[in-house]
Amino acid sequence: MSLLKIVTWPNPILDIPADPVTKFDDDLKKLVNNMFETMYSAPGVGLAAVQVGVLKRLFVMDCSGGKDPAQRVVMINPEVVGIEGKQDGDEGCLSFPGIYFNVERNLRAIVRAHDINGKEFELDGTELTARCMLHETDHCDGIVFLDKMTPLKREIVKRRIKKLQKAGEWPS
Ligand code: NI
């Protein structure tokens, strides 16, 4: 396994909708294993393939941060099939290191995806699991959490990043 380089905003690759996965082969398994290692090492609770520069529709997620093996999940070709309620809370993203900001999300989400062998399954989650699935599925559609903020909050975050860039404290 090896660590992959995480792409940071405003790299334009983050704005491109990813292509569906059609081959469930050894290369895909290798990519997924490397994505898990990269996510745990960051550390983070979710990582989409576009964030490591691979325009494929998949993400890895572990809302327990490696503590509960049952929460280690890869969702390939994810599709949101149900949403319910609202939640408010701070959200982060490995492509925006150190930035945590309030984003409104659905409280519950049902996402349909393929597993590593190409078998279809659905994950029904609330709170952090729902937030993470929605955030990562957005990445697969070329959407970053900045796009989900109100225009005012977006400006605040952009200004904060500009400051960090000027100080040489923002990775490119
Ligand atoms: Ni993210």
Tab-separated table of C-alpha atoms and ligand atoms in Angstrom:
chain	number	residue	atom	x	y	z
A	1	MET	CA	0.000	0.000	0.000
A	2	SER	CA	1.096	3.569	-0.479
A	3	LEU	CA	-0.031	7.032	0.469
A	4	LEU	CA	-1.570	9.130	-2.293
A	5	LYS	CA	-1.231	12.879	-2.689
A	6	ILE	CA	-4.424	14.679	-1.707
A	7	VAL	CA	-5.494	17.384	-4.146
A	8	THR	CA	-6.357	20.684	-2.464
A	9	TRP	CA	-8.775	23.402	-3.508
A	10	PRO	CA	-8.795	25.280	-5.906
A	11	ASN	CA	-7.416	22.480	-8.107
A	12	PRO	CA	-9.929	22.344	-11.019
A	13	ILE	CA	-10.102	18.543	-10.873
A	14	LEU	CA	-12.346	18.959	-7.812
A	15	ASP	CA	-14.996	20.577	-10.053
A	16	ILE	CA	-15.184	17.762	-12.620
A	17	PRO	CA	-17.922	15.108	-12.291
A	18	ALA	CA	-16.231	11.694	-12.096
A	19	ASP	CA	-16.798	8.765	-14.469
A	20	PRO	CA	-18.712	5.674	-13.324
A	21	VAL	CA	-16.636	2.616	-12.421
A	22	THR	CA	-17.223	-0.256	-14.840
A	23	LYS	CA	-14.306	-2.596	-14.068
A	24	PHE	CA	-14.148	-4.216	-10.633
A	25	ASP	CA	-10.605	-5.508	-10.991
A	26	ASP	CA	-7.329	-5.659	-9.053
A	27	ASP	CA	-6.424	-2.081	-10.031
A	28	LEU	CA	-9.624	-0.889	-8.358
A	29	LYS	CA	-8.841	-2.917	-5.203
A	30	LYS	CA	-5.358	-1.385	-5.107
A	31	LEU	CA	-6.750	2.136	-5.490
A	32	VAL	CA	-9.308	1.545	-2.714
A	33	ASN	CA	-6.671	0.139	-0.323
A	34	ASN	CA	-4.405	3.115	-0.974
A	35	MET	CA	-7.330	5.509	-0.483
A	36	PHE	CA	-8.140	3.927	2.912
A	37	GLU	CA	-4.502	4.230	3.985
A	38	THR	CA	-4.366	7.851	2.803
A	39	MET	CA	-7.622	8.706	4.596
A	40	TYR	CA	-6.557	7.125	7.913
A	41	SER	CA	-3.151	8.756	7.729
A	42	ALA	CA	-4.516	12.271	7.013
A	43	PRO	CA	-6.534	11.652	9.281
A	44	GLY	CA	-10.065	11.954	7.925
A	45	VAL	CA	-13.392	10.124	7.915
A	46	GLY	CA	-14.024	10.230	4.156
A	47	LEU	CA	-12.065	10.487	0.913
A	48	ALA	CA	-13.279	10.500	-2.686
A	49	ALA	CA	-11.175	9.309	-5.630
A	50	VAL	CA	-11.261	12.763	-7.259
A	51	GLN	CA	-9.414	14.044	-4.168
A	52	VAL	CA	-6.438	11.883	-5.102
A	53	GLY	CA	-6.648	12.967	-8.729
A	54	VAL	CA	-8.560	9.921	-10.014
A	55	LEU	CA	-11.743	10.845	-11.878
A	56	LYS	CA	-13.676	7.742	-10.862
A	57	ARG	CA	-16.970	7.701	-9.047
A	58	LEU	CA	-16.134	6.191	-5.652
A	59	PHE	CA	-15.257	7.076	-2.091
A	60	VAL	CA	-14.046	5.458	1.109
A	61	MET	CA	-15.459	6.319	4.512
A	62	ASP	CA	-14.998	5.403	8.172
A	63	CYS	CA	-16.868	7.608	10.603
A	64	SER	CA	-15.237	5.788	13.547
A	65	GLY	CA	-11.776	6.887	12.398
A	66	GLY	CA	-10.519	3.293	12.312
A	67	LYS	CA	-11.956	2.241	15.699
A	68	ASP	CA	-14.877	0.161	14.419
A	69	PRO	CA	-14.139	-2.203	11.473
A	70	ALA	CA	-17.890	-2.334	10.689
A	71	GLN	CA	-17.806	1.338	9.705
A	72	ARG	CA	-15.063	0.901	7.116
A	73	VAL	CA	-16.942	1.163	3.834
A	74	VAL	CA	-16.225	1.790	0.171
A	75	MET	CA	-19.070	3.118	-1.975
A	76	ILE	CA	-18.590	2.752	-5.733
A	77	ASN	CA	-20.916	4.603	-8.143
A	78	PRO	CA	-22.823	6.102	-5.186
A	79	GLU	CA	-26.292	7.479	-5.762
A	80	VAL	CA	-28.424	9.233	-3.156
A	81	VAL	CA	-31.828	7.509	-3.244
A	82	GLY	CA	-33.421	9.005	-0.130
A	83	ILE	CA	-33.030	11.989	2.162
A	84	GLU	CA	-34.872	13.169	5.246
A	85	GLY	CA	-34.673	16.019	7.773
A	86	LYS	CA	-31.976	18.623	8.313
A	87	GLN	CA	-28.865	18.907	10.458
A	88	ASP	CA	-26.515	21.779	11.126
A	89	GLY	CA	-22.901	21.309	12.045
A	90	ASP	CA	-19.288	22.006	11.263
A	91	GLU	CA	-17.835	20.119	8.369
A	92	GLY	CA	-14.286	19.606	7.173
A	93	CYS	CA	-12.707	18.302	3.978
A	94	LEU	CA	-9.229	16.889	3.344
A	95	SER	CA	-8.989	19.144	0.268
A	96	PHE	CA	-9.463	22.149	2.608
A	97	PRO	CA	-6.953	21.338	5.372
A	98	GLY	CA	-7.707	23.064	8.665
A	99	ILE	CA	-10.972	24.598	7.467
A	100	TYR	CA	-14.091	23.665	9.447
A	101	PHE	CA	-17.312	25.455	8.673
A	102	ASN	CA	-21.027	25.126	9.170
A	103	VAL	CA	-22.851	23.308	6.372
A	104	GLU	CA	-26.519	22.350	6.439
A	105	ARG	CA	-27.111	18.744	5.381
A	106	ASN	CA	-29.907	16.217	5.533
A	107	LEU	CA	-30.146	14.393	8.852
A	108	ARG	CA	-30.654	11.061	7.131
A	109	ALA	CA	-29.498	9.764	3.773
A	110	ILE	CA	-29.915	6.483	1.935
A	111	VAL	CA	-27.179	5.890	-0.624
A	112	ARG	CA	-27.086	3.044	-3.158
A	113	ALA	CA	-23.672	1.905	-4.371
A	114	HIS	CA	-21.587	-1.040	-5.527
A	115	ASP	CA	-19.115	-2.743	-3.220
A	116	ILE	CA	-15.564	-3.675	-4.265
A	117	ASN	CA	-16.873	-6.807	-6.046
A	118	GLY	CA	-19.538	-4.905	-7.974
A	119	LYS	CA	-22.432	-6.046	-5.793
A	120	GLU	CA	-25.129	-3.450	-5.182
A	121	PHE	CA	-26.012	-2.409	-1.620
A	122	GLU	CA	-27.668	0.434	0.232
A	123	LEU	CA	-26.453	2.287	3.287
A	124	ASP	CA	-29.005	4.087	5.437
A	125	GLY	CA	-27.287	6.537	7.787
A	126	THR	CA	-28.017	9.483	10.042
A	127	GLU	CA	-25.998	12.338	11.541
A	128	LEU	CA	-22.245	12.022	10.777
A	129	THR	CA	-22.736	9.003	8.489
A	130	ALA	CA	-25.364	10.869	6.453
A	131	ARG	CA	-23.240	14.032	6.373
A	132	CYS	CA	-20.203	12.080	5.214
A	133	MET	CA	-22.050	10.098	2.510
A	134	LEU	CA	-23.598	13.299	1.124
A	135	HIS	CA	-20.275	15.203	1.232
A	136	GLU	CA	-18.400	12.388	-0.543
A	137	THR	CA	-21.130	11.751	-3.130
A	138	ASP	CA	-20.959	15.490	-3.888
A	139	HIS	CA	-17.213	15.096	-4.593
A	140	CYS	CA	-18.096	12.416	-7.174
A	141	ASP	CA	-20.374	15.019	-8.823
A	142	GLY	CA	-17.682	17.726	-8.861
A	143	ILE	CA	-19.161	19.596	-5.902
A	144	VAL	CA	-17.124	20.736	-2.875
A	145	PHE	CA	-18.521	21.766	0.521
A	146	LEU	CA	-17.829	25.392	-0.302
A	147	ASP	CA	-20.578	25.134	-2.947
A	148	LYS	CA	-23.049	24.045	-0.251
A	149	MET	CA	-22.504	27.096	1.969
A	150	THR	CA	-24.485	30.303	1.934
A	151	PRO	CA	-22.768	32.999	-0.216
A	152	LEU	CA	-21.730	34.906	2.928
A	153	LYS	CA	-20.069	31.886	4.561
A	154	ARG	CA	-18.399	31.011	1.240
A	155	GLU	CA	-16.816	34.476	1.094
A	156	ILE	CA	-15.562	34.167	4.689
A	157	VAL	CA	-13.930	30.815	3.929
A	158	LYS	CA	-12.442	32.019	0.626
A	159	ARG	CA	-10.953	35.034	2.378
A	160	ARG	CA	-9.473	32.801	5.076
A	161	ILE	CA	-7.880	30.565	2.421
A	162	LYS	CA	-6.518	33.576	0.516
A	163	LYS	CA	-4.790	34.706	3.712
A	164	LEU	CA	-3.261	31.257	4.212
A	165	GLN	CA	-2.122	31.183	0.560
A	166	LYS	CA	-0.421	34.570	0.967
A	167	ALA	CA	1.347	33.334	4.108
A	168	GLY	CA	2.498	30.230	2.236
A	169	GLU	CA	0.481	28.035	4.583
A	170	TRP	CA	-1.873	26.511	2.022
A	171	PRO	CA	-0.727	23.340	0.213
A	172	SER	CA	-1.034	23.337	-3.560
B	1	NI	NI	-14.224	16.517	1.100
